[in-house]
C-alpha positions in Angstrom: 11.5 -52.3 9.7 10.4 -54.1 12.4 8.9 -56.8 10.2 11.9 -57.4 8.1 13.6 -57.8 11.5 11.0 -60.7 12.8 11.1 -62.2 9.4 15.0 -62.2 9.3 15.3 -64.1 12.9 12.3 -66.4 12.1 14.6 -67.2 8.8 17.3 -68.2 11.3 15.3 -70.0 13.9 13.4 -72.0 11.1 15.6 -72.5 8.4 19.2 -72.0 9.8 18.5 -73.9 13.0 20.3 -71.5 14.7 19.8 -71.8 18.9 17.3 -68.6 20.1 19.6 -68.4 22.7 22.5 -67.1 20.5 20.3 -64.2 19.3 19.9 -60.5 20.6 16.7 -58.4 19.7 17.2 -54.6 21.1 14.2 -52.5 20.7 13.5 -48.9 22.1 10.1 -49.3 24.3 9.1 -52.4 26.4 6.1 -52.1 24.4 7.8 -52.8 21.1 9.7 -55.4 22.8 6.8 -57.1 23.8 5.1 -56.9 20.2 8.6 -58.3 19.0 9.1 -61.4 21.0 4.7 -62.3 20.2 5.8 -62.0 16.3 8.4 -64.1 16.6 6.4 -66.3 18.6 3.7 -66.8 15.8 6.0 -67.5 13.1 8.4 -69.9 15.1 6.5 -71.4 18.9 7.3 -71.2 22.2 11.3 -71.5 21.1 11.4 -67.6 20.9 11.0 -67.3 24.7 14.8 -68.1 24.9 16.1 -65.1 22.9 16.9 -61.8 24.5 14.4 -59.3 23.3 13.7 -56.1 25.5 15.0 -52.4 25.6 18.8 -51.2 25.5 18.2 -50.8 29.5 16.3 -53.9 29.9 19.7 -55.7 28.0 22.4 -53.8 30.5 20.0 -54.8 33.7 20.8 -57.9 32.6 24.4 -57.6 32.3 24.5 -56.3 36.0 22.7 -58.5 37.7 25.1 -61.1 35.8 28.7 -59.0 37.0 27.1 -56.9 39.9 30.0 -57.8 41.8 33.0 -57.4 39.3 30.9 -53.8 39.3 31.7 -53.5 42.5 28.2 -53.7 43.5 25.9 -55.9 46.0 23.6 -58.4 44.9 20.3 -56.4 46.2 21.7 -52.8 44.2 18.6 -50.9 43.7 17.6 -48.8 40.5 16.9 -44.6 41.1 14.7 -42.9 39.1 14.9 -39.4 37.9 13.4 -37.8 41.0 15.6 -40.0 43.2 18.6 -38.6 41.0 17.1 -35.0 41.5 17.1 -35.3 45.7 20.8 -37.0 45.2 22.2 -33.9 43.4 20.3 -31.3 45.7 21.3 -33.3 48.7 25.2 -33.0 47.2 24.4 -29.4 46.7 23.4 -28.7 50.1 26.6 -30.6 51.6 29.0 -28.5 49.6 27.2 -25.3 50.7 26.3 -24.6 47.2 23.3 -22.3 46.9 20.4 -24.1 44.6 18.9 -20.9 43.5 22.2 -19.9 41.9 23.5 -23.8 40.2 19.5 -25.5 39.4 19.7 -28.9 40.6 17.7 -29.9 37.7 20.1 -28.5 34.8 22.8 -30.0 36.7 21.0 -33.9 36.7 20.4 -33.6 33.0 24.0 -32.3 32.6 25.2 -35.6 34.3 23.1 -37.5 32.4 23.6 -35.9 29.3 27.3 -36.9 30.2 26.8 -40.6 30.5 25.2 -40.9 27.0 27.9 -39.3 25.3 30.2 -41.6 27.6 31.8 -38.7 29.1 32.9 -39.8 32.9 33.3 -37.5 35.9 37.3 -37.7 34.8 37.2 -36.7 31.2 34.8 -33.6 32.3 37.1 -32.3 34.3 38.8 -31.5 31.2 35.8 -29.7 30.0 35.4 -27.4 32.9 35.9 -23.4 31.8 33.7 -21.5 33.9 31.7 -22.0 37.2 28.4 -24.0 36.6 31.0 -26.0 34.5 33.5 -26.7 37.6 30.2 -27.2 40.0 28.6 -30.1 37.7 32.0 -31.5 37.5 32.2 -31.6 41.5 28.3 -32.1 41.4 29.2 -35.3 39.3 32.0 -37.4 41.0 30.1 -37.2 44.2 26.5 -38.2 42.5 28.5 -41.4 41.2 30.6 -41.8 44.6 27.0 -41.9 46.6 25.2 -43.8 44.2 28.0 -46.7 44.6 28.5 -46.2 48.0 24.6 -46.5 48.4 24.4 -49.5 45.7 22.4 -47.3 43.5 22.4 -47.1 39.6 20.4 -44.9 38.3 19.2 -45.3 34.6 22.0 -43.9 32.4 24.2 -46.4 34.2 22.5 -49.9 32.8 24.2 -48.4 29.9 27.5 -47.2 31.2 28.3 -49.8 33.6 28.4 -52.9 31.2 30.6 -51.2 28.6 32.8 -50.1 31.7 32.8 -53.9 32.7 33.7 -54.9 28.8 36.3 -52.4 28.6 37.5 -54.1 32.2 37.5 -57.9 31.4 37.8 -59.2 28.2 37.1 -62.5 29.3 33.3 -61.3 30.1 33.0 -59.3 26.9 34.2 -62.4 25.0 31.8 -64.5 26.7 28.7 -62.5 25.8 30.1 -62.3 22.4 29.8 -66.3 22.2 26.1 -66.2 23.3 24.9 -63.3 21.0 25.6 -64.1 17.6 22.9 -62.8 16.2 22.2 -58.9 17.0 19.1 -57.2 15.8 18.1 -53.7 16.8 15.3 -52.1 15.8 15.0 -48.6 14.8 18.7 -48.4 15.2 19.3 -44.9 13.3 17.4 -43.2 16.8 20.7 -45.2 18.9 22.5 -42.6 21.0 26.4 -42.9 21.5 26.2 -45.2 24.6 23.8 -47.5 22.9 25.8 -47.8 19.7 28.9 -48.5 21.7 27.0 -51.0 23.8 25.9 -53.0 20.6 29.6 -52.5 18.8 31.1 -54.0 21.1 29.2 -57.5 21.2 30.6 -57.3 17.5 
């Protein structure tokens, strides 16, 4: 699969004359993305270094850094990783005098993530809320993402969540990437999660 894809944007490069920049190469692993971009570069030169190839995340980052403050973020917001996210929600815990032995801090992190992939905000969970552990991740939840913002922190899911959010926003900046990718290719797209498939639809 990933062959036909290289083959299919060395087509367009090469025969089409079609600008690198207007094309889009999503892959799952940094790794792959890398082995991408030196495939393309064999089969066309150096002009491949002006597509976008890299990981769903890698994509979003970019889309930050681009509208960090339309995000309501500064330019120097940091990325957490999972153990960062862990001491946020036990920290949250602790402030709300919720006992950690009782709610684990860890089920709760992978509830919130779990959450963002399926594009379910703090709002629409409340919704879902029918017992206790429910009503604490929902709590749990809308504090995580008010300290994260009021700390400038994303954390991973959000490189997904916060460009669609910004699409969904302004149109204008939705348009604009949809000028400069014209061409989107993503590999291995049958293993895309909800996020991911609604991040790629809506360049479209």
């Amino acid at each position: 699969k990933t062959s036909v894809l290289t083959t299919k944007i060395a087509y367009l490069i090469k025969e089409k004359n079609v600008n690198p920049k207007n094309i889009l190469a999503i892959t799952f692993t940094n790794k792959a993305a890398k082995e991408m971009r030196q495939r393309i570069i064999k089969m066309v030169g150096n002009i491949a270094y002006d597509m976008q190839v890299s990981t769903f995340h890698s994509f979003g980052l970019r889309i930050v850094k681009e509208n960090y403050e339309k995000l309501g973020y500064e330019k120097n917001f940091t990325i957490i990783d999972s153990d960062d996210s862990l001491t946020v929600v036990k920290k949250i815990l602790k402030e709300m005098g919720i006992d950690s032995t009782r709610f684990n801090p860890k089920f709760i992190k992978n509830q919130i993530s779990s959450c963002k992939n399926e594009m379910v905000t703090p709002e629409k969970y409340k919704n879902l809320v029918n017992d206790e552990l429910s009503d604490i991740t929902y709590k749990v939840y809308k504090k995580y993402q008010d300290t994260l913002l009021r700390n400038n922190s994303l954390d991973f899911d959000d490189l997904l969540i916060k460009p669609i959010e910004l699409f969904n926003k302004y149109k204008e900046v939705l348009e604009n990437y949809q000028e400069l990718f014209k061409y989107v290719f993503i590999d291995e797209y049958q293993d895309s999660n909800l996020v991911q498939e609604y991040l790629m639809i809506a360049l479209s």
